[in-house]
Coordinates of C-alpha atoms in Angstrom, one line a residue:
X227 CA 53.8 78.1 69.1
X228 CA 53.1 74.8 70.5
X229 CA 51.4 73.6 73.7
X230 CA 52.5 70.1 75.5
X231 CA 51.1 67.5 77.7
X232 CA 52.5 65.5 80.4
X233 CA 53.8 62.7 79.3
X234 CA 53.8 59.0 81.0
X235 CA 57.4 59.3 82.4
X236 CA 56.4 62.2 84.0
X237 CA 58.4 64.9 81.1
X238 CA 56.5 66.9 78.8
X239 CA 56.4 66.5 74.9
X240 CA 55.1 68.9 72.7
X241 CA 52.4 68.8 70.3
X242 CA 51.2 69.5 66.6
X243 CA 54.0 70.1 64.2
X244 CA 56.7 71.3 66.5
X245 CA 56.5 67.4 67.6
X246 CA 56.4 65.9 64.3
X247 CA 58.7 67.5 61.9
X248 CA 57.7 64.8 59.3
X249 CA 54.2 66.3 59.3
X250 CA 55.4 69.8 59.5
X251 CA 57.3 69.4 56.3
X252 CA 54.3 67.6 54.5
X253 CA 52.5 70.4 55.4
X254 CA 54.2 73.1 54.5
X255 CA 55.3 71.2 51.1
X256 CA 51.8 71.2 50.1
X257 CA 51.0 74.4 50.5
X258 CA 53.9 75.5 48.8
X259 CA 52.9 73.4 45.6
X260 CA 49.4 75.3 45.9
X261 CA 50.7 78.6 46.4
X262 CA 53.2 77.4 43.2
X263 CA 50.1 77.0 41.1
X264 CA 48.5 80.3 42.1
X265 CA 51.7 81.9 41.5
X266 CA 51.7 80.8 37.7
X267 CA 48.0 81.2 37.5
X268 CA 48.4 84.4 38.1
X269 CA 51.8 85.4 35.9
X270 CA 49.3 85.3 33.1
X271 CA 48.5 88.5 34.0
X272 CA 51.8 90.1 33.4
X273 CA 52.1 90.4 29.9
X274 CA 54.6 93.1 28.4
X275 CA 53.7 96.1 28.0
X276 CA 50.2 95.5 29.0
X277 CA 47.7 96.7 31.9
X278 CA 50.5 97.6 34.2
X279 CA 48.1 98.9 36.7
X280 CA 45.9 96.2 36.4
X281 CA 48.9 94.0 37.1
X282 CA 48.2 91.7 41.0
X283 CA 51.8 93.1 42.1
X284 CA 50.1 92.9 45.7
X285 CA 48.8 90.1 45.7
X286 CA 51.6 88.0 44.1
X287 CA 54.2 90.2 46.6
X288 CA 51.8 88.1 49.6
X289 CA 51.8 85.2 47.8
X290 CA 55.2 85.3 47.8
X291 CA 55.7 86.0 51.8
X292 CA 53.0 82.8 52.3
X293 CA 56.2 80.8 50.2
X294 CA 58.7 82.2 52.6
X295 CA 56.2 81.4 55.7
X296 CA 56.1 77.6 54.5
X297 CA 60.1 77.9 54.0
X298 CA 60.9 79.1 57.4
X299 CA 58.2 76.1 58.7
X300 CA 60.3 74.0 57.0
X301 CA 63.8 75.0 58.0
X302 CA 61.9 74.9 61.8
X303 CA 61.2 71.2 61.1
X304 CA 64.5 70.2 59.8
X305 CA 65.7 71.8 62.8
X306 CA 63.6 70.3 65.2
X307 CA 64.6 66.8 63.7
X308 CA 68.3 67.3 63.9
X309 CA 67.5 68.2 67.8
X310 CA 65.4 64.8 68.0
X311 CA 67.6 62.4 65.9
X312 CA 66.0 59.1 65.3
X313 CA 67.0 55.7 63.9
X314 CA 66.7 55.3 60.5
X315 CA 63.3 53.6 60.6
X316 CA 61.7 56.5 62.3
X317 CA 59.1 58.5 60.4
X318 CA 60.9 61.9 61.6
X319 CA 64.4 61.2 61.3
X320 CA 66.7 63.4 59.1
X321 CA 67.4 60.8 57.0
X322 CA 63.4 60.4 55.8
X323 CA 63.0 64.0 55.2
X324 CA 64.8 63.7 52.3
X325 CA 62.3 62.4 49.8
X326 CA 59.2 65.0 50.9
X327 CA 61.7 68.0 50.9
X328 CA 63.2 67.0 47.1
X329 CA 59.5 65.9 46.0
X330 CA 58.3 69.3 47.4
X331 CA 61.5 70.9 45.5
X332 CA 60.3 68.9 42.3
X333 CA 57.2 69.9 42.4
X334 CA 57.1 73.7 42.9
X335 CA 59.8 74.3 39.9
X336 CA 57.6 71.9 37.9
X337 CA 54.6 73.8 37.9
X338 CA 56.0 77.2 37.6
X339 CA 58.1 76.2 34.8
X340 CA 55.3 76.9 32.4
X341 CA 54.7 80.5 34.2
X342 CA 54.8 83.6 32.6
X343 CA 57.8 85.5 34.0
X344 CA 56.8 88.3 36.4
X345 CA 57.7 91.6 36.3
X346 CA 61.0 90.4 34.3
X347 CA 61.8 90.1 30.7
X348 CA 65.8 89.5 30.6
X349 CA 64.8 86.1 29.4
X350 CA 64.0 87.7 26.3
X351 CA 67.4 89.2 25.5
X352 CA 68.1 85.6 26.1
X353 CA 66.3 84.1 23.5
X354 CA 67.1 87.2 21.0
X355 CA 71.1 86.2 21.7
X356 CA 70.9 82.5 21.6
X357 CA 68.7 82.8 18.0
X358 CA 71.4 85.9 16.8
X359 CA 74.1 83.0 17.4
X360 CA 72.7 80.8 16.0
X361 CA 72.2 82.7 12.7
X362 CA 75.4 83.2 12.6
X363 CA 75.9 86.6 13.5
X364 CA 77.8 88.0 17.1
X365 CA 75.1 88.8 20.0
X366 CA 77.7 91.2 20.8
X367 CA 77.3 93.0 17.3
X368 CA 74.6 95.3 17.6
X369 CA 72.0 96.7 20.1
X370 CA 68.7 95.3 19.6
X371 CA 67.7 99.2 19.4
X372 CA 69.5 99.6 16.3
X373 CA 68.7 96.1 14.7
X374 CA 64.3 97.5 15.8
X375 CA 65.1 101.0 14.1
X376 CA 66.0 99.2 10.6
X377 CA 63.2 96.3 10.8
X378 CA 60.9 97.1 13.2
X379 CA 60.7 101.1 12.2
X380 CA 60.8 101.4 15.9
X381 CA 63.1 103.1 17.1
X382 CA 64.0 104.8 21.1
X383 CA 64.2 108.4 20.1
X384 CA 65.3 108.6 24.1
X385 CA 68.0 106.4 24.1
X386 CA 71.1 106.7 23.0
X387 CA 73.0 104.0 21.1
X388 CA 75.8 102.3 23.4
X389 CA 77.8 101.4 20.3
X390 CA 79.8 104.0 18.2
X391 CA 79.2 102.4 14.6
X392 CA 75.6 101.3 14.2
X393 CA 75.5 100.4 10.7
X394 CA 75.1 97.3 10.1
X395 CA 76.5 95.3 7.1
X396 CA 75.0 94.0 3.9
X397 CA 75.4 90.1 4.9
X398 CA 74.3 90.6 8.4
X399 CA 70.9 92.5 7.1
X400 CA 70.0 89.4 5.1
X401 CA 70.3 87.1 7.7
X402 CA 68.5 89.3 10.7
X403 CA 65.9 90.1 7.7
X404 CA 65.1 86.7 7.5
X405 CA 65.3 85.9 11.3
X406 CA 62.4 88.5 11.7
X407 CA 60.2 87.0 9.4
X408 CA 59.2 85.1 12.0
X409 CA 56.1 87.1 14.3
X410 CA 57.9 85.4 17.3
X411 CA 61.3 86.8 16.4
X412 CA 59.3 90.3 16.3
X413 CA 57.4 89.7 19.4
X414 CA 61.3 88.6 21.1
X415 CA 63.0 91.4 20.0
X416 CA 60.3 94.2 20.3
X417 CA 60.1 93.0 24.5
X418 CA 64.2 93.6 24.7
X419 CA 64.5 96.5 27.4
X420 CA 67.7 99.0 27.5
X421 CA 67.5 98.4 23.9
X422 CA 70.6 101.1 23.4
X423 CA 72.6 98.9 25.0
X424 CA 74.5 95.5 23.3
X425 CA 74.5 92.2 25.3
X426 CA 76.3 92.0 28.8
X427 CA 76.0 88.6 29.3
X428 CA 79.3 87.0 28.8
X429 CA 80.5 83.5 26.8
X430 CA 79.1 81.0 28.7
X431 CA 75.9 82.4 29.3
X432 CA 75.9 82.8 25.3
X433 CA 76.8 79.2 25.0
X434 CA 73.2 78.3 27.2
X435 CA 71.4 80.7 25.3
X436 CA 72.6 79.1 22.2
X437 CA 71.9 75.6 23.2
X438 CA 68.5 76.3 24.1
X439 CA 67.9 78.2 20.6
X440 CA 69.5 75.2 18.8
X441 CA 66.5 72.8 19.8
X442 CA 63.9 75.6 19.2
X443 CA 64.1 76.9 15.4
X444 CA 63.0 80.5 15.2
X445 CA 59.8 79.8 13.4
X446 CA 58.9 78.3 16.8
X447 CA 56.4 80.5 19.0
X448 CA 57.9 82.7 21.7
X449 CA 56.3 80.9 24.4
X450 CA 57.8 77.4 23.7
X451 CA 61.3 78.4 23.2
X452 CA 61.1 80.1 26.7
X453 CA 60.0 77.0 27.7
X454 CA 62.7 75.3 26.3
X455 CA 65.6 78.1 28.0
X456 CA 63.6 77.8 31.1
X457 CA 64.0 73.9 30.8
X458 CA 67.7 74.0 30.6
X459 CA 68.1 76.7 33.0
X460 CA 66.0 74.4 35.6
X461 CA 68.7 71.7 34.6
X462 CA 71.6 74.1 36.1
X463 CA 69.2 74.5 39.0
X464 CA 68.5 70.8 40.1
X465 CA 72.4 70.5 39.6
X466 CA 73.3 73.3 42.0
X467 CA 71.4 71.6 44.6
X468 CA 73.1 68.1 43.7
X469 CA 76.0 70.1 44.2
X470 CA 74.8 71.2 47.4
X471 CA 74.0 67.6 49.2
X472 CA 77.5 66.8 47.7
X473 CA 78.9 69.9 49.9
X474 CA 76.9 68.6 52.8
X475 CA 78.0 64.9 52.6
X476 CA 81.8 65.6 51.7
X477 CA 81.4 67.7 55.2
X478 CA 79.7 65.7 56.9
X479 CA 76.9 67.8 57.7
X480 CA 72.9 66.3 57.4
X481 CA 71.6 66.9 54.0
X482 CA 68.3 67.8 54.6
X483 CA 70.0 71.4 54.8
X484 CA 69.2 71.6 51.0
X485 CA 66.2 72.7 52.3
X486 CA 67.7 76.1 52.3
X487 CA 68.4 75.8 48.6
X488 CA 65.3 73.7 47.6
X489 CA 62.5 75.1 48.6
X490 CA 63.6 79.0 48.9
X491 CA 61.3 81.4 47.0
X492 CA 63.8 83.4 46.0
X493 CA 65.1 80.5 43.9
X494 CA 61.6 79.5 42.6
X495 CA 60.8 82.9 41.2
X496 CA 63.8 84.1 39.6
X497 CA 64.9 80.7 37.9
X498 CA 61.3 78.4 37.4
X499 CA 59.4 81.5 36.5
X500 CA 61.7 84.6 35.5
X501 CA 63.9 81.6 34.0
X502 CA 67.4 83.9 34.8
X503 CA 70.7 82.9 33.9
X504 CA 72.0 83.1 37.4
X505 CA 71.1 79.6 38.1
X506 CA 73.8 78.7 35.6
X507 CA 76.7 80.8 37.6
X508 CA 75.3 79.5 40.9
X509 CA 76.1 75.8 39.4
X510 CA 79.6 76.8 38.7
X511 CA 80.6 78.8 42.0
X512 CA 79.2 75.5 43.5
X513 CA 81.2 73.4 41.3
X514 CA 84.2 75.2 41.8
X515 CA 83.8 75.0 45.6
X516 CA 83.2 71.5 45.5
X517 CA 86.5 70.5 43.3
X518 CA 87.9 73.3 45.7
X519 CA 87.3 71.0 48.6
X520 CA 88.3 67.9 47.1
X521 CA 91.4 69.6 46.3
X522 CA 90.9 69.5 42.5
X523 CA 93.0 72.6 41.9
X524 CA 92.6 72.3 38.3
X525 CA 88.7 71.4 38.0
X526 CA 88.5 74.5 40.7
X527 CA 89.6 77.1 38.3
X528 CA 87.9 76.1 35.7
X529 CA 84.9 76.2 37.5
X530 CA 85.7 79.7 38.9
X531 CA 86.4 80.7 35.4
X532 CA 83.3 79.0 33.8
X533 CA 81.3 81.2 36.6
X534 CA 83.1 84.5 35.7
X535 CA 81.8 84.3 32.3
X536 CA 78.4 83.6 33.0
X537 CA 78.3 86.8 35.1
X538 CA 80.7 88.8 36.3
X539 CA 80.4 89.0 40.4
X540 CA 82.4 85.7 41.3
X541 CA 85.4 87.6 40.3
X542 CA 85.3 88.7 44.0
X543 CA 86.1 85.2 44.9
X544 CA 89.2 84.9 42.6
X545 CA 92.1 86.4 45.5
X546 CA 90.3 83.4 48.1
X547 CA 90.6 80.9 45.2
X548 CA 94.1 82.2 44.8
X549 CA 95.0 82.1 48.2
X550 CA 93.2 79.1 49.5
X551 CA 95.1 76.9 46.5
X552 CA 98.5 77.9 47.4
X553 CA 99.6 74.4 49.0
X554 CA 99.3 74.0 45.7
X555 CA 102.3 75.5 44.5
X556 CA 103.3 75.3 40.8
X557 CA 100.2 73.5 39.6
X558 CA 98.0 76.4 41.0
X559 CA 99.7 78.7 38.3
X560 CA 99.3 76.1 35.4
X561 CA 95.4 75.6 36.9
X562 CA 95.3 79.6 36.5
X563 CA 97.2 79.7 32.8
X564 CA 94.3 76.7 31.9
X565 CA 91.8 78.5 32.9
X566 CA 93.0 81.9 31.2
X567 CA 93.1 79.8 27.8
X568 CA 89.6 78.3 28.2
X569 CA 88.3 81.6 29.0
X570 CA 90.1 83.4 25.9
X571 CA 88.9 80.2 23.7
X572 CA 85.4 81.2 24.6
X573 CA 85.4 84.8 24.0
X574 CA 87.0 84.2 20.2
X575 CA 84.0 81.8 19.9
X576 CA 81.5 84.9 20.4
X577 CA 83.3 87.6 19.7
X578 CA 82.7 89.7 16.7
X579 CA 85.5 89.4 13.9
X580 CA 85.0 93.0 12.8
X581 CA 85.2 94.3 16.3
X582 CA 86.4 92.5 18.9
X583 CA 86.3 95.2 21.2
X584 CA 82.4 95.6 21.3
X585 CA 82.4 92.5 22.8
X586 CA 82.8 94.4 26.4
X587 CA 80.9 97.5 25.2
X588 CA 77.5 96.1 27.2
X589 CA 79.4 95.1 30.4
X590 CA 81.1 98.6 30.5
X591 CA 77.9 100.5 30.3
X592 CA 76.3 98.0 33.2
X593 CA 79.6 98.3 35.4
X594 CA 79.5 102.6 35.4
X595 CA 76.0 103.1 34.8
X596 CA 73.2 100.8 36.5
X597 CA 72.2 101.2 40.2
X598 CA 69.4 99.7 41.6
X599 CA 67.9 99.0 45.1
X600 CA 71.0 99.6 46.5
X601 CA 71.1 100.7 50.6
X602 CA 75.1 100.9 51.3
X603 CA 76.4 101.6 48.1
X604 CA 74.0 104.5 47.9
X605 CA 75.2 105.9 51.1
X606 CA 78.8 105.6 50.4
X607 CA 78.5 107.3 46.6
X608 CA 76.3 110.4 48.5
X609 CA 79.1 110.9 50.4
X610 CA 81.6 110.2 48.3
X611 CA 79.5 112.8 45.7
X612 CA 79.1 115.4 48.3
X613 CA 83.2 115.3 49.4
X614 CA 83.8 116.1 45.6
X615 CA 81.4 118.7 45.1
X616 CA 82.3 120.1 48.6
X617 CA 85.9 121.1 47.4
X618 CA 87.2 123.8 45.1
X619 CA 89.0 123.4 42.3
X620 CA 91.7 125.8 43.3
X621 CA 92.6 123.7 46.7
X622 CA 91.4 120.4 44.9
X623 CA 94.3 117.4 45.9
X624 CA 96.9 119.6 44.9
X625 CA 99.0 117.0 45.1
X626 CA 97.3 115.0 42.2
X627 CA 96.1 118.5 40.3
X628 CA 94.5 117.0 37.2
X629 CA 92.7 113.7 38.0
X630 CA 91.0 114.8 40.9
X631 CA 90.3 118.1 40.0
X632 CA 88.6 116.6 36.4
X633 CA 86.0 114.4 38.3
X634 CA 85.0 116.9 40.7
X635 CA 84.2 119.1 38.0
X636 CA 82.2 116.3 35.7
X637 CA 80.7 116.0 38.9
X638 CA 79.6 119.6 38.7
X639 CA 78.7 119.7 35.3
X640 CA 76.2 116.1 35.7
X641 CA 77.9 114.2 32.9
X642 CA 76.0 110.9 32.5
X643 CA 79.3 108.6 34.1
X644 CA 79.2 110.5 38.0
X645 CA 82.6 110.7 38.9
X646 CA 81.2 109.7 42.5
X647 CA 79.9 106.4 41.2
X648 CA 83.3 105.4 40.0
X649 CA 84.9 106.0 43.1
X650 CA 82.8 104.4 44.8
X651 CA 82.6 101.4 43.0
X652 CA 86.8 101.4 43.3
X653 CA 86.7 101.7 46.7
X654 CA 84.2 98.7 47.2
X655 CA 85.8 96.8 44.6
X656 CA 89.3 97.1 47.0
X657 CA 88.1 96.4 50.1
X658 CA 86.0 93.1 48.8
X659 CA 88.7 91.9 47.0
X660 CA 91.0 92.6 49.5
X661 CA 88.9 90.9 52.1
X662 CA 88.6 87.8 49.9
X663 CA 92.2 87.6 50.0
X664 CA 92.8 87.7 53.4
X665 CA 90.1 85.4 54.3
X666 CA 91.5 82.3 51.6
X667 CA 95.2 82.5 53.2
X668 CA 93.6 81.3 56.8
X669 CA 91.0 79.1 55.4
X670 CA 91.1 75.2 56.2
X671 CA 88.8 72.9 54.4
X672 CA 85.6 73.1 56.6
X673 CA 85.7 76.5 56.9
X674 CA 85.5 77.5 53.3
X675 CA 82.3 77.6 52.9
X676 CA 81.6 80.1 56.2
X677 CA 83.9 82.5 54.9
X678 CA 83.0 81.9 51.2
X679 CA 79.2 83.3 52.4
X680 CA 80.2 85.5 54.5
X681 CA 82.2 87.5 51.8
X682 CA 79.6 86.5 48.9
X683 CA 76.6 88.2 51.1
X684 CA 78.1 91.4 51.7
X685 CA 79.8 91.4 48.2
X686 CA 76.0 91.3 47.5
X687 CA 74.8 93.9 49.6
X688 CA 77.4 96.4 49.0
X689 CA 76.6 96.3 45.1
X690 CA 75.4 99.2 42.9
X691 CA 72.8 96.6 42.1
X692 CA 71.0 94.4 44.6
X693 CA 68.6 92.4 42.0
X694 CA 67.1 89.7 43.9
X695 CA 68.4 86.7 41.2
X696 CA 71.3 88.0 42.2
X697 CA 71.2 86.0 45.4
X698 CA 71.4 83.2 44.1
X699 CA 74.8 82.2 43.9
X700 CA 75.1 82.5 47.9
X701 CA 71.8 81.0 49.0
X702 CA 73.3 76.9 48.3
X703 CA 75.9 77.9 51.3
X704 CA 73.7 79.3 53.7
X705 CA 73.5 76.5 55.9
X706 CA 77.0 77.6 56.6
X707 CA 76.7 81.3 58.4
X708 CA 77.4 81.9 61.3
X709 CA 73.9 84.2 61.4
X710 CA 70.5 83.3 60.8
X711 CA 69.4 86.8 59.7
X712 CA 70.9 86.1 56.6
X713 CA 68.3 83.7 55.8
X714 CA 65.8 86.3 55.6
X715 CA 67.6 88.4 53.2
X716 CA 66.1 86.9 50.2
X717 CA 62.7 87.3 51.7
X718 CA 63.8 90.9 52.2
X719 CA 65.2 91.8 48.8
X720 CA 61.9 90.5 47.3
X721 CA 60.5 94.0 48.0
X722 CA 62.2 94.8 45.4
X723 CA 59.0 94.1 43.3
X724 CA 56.9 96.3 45.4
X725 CA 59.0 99.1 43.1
X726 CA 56.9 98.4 40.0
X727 CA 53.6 98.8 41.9
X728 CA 54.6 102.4 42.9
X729 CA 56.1 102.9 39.7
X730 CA 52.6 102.1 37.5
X731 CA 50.3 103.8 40.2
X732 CA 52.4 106.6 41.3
X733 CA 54.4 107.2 37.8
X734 CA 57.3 110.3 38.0
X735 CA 55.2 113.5 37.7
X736 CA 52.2 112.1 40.2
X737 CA 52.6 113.0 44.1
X738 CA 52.4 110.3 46.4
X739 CA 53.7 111.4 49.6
X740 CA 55.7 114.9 49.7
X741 CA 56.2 115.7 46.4
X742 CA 57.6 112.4 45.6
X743 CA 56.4 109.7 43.3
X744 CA 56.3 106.3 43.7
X745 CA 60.0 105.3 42.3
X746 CA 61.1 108.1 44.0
X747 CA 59.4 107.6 47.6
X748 CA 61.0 103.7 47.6
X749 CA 64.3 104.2 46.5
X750 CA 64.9 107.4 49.0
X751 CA 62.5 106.0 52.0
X752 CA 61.4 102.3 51.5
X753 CA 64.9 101.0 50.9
X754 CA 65.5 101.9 54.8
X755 CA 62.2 99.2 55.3
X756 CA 64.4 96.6 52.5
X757 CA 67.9 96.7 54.1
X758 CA 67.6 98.0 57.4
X759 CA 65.8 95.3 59.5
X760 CA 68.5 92.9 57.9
X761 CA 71.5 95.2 58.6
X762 CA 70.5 96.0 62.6
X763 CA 69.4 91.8 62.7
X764 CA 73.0 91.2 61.2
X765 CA 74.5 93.4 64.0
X766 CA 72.5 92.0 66.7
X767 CA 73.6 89.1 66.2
X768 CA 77.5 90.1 65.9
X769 CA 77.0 91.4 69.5
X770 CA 75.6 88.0 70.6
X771 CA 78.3 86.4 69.0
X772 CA 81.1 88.5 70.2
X773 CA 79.7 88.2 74.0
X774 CA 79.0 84.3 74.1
X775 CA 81.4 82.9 71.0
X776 CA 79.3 79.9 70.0
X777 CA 80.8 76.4 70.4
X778 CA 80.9 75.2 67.5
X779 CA 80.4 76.7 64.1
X780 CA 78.0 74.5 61.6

């Protein structure tokens, strides 16, 4: 990659940007703000419900791989000035590569801010909840489905309604009927997908959407109060990485390694554009870590706490939290109880008075129901599926004759909750939270953060659902792992995209290879091309490792 000349002492010094990380990092920083700026050219294109196969998935996917080719250039630079060092007055030191990797970060979010989310619209159920709140009336209520059906005469024949009553009161009709007098209320809600089912998103998440909807009335346009929710969900973003060069200083590691954080794609895309909540739990796992660190036992579960109910996958650090605070003693159980009462105080705040209960009826149809772009968990349910199936009932765990024997047979007769699907999510569940255990009773101070993305990475890749924003609460602590194929798994889950263009061209009922459509061809074949490269790089490396330990662990 680079050539070298002899130098005057006789040595040899390379050339181009491999010998001048400054101008490597310019470099790459400016095409990363053009490539920003064709990127949300280009999301205008992606309008709801419109032109799908006109739609540039292509051409944004490469766009999106030129990002990640500037972001490993980067990360190659930083590198390369960590190796060189430099005093403080040198052009290529560390130190200076500060202000062109934060300007770069700055930049990029700025001017994809204004972006039309692509191929996404959860950030209208965001808006939808934060207005409902706002009006007084529990997000948790009613399923936008049924809320379209009365106003909208609109209703998802194909669905069916995740709530069990769906009437919907006299007092609450007034005040939705005059919510949707407003065309952007309309335009909001008719965009909601999975209308059927009622929000998952949990308090705190609600208590973002709500800010956001409290400085944009509803007679506001669509377009600036997702502006507005983007705005304060960029906020959470630029604190995440503050949170991040806190992490490095505290252990004394060079903070230019927000690089990792700043200027990833993954992060650009799914919180400057798609403008996802994720960016909000990210900011509190990072919190927590940091208070964690600083032995803040109190400030630590509240953190934990406040990400738990943003969304719901940091529970799988809760047994290392547990674990890694027991020095701690009797103020780790009065940090817990704390934390318990802050979390309950929140979920009266949203709650609905006449049914409390509804309040998880969203997050219990997500937790059994949704898979996607899942490699392991997929494997593990097939088998699971095809042990159950395999058995008769007659010989079926005699020992446990009822339970067993009743999922095998819903198994059998394809009831919409597979049997197989529970399992496997039990078994998963166990061994992650298990594992998180185990790993907080060992763990010393700098080596929380290896083991804390270690577990979060595979607690990722072993989900039902491998979203790519779902990344984001692990990428801040990759400068951490112990292997450097996990910083290609972001680029790799970004194929993820590459779904909808087989999906609009290649639609369930057309042939594209074999019989199969599009969906059907990447979720059964091109999932192998998604996870496998990372899974055999991941094992590679273990080998390396477990031959020739390294010497020191960053």
């Amino acid at each position: 990659m680079s050539a070298s000349v002899q130098a005057d002492q006789g040595g040899t010094r390379p050339l181009g940007l491999a010998r001048s990380p400054a101008a490597g990092i310019v470099l790459s920083g400016v095409v990363q703000v053009v490539l920003s700026a064709l990127l949300t050219w280009l999301s205008f294109g992606f309008n709801p419900g419109e032109a799908h196969r006109e739609r540039p998935v292509l051409l944004v996917f490469g766009l999106w791989m030129a990002q990640f080719a500037c972001y490993a250039l980067g990360c190659l630079c930083v590198v390369r000035a960590l190796k060189a060092g430099g005093g403080p007055k040198d052009s290529a030191s560390p130190s200076r590569l500060m202000r062109p990797i934060v300007v770069c970060a700055l930049l990029t979010r700025a001017l994809q801010w204004p972006s039309q989310p692509i191929q996404e619209v959860d950030i209208y159920r965001y808006l939808w909840d934060g207005q409902v709140a706002r009006a007084g009336i529990s997000p948790y209520q009613y399923a936008p489905q049924t809320i379209r059906a009365l106003f909208l005469d609109a209703p998802e024949a194909t669905a069916r309604p995740a709530e069990e009553d769906s009437n919907i009161s006299g007092a609450d009709r007034v005040v939705l009927a005059r919510l949707l007098q407003h065309p952007s209320m309309r335009t909001i809600l008719s965009r909601i997908e999975h209308g059927h089912v009622p929000t998952v998103y949990p308090p705190v998440a609600q208590a973002l959407f709500l800010l956001a909807a409290s400085l944009t009335p509803p007679h506001c346009s669509w377009y600036v109060q997702m502006l507005v929710l983007k705005l304060v969900l960029l906020g959470c973003d630029l604190a995440t990485l503050w949170c991040m060069v806190a992490l490095l200083a505290l252990l004394r590691q060079p903070r230019v390694w927000c690089i990792v954080y700043a200027w990833n794609p993954l992060v650009l895309k799914e919180v400057a554009n798609s403008g996802h909540v994720d960016s909000a739990a990210a900011l509190a796992v990072c919190a927590a870590v940091l208070a964690l660190l600083c032995q803040r036992v109190y400030l630590a579960w509240i953190g934990l706490m406040a990400a738990l109910l943003t969304k719901m996958y940091p529970l799988v650090l809760a047994p290392f939290f547990w674990a890694a605070t027991r020095p701690a003693g009797r103020h780790r159980w009065a940090a817990v109880g704390l934390a318990g009462i802050v979390s309950l105080a929140l979920q009266a705040v949203f709650a609905p008075c006449a049914a409390p209960a509804r309040m998880y009826t969203g997050l219990r149809v997500f937790a059994t129901e949704w898979e996607m772009n899942d490699f392991l968990f997929r494997g593990l349910e097939r088998s699971v599926s095809a042990l159950l199936t395999s058995v008769e009932d007659e010989t079926l765990f005699r020992l446990a004759p009822w339970w067993p024997r009743r999922m095998a047979t819903a198994v059998r007769e394809g009831e919409p909750v597979a049997p197989a699907f529970v399992i496997s999510y039990a078994l998963v569940a166990a061994v992650l939270l298990g594992t998180s255990y185990r790993l907080g009773r060992s763990a010393t101070a700098a080596d929380i953060p290896r083991r804390l993305v270690s577990l979060m990475v595979w607690a990722y890749l072993a989900s039902p659902t491998v979203n790519p924003w779902y990344a984001l609460w692990f990428i801040p602590f990759l400068p951490w792992s112990r292997y450097a194929t996990w910083y290609a798994l972001p680029a790799a889950v970004m194929q993820y995209y590459l779904r909808f263009w087989f999906f609009y061209h290649f639609p369930p009922g057309e042939d594209f290879w074999r019989g199969m459509s599009g969906p059907e061809f990447f979720d059964r074949w091109w999932i192998w091309i998604e996870h496998g490269p990372i899974l055999i790089g991941w094992a590679w490396e273990r080998c390396l490792q477990k031959a020739s330990p390294p010497a020191d662990e960053r």
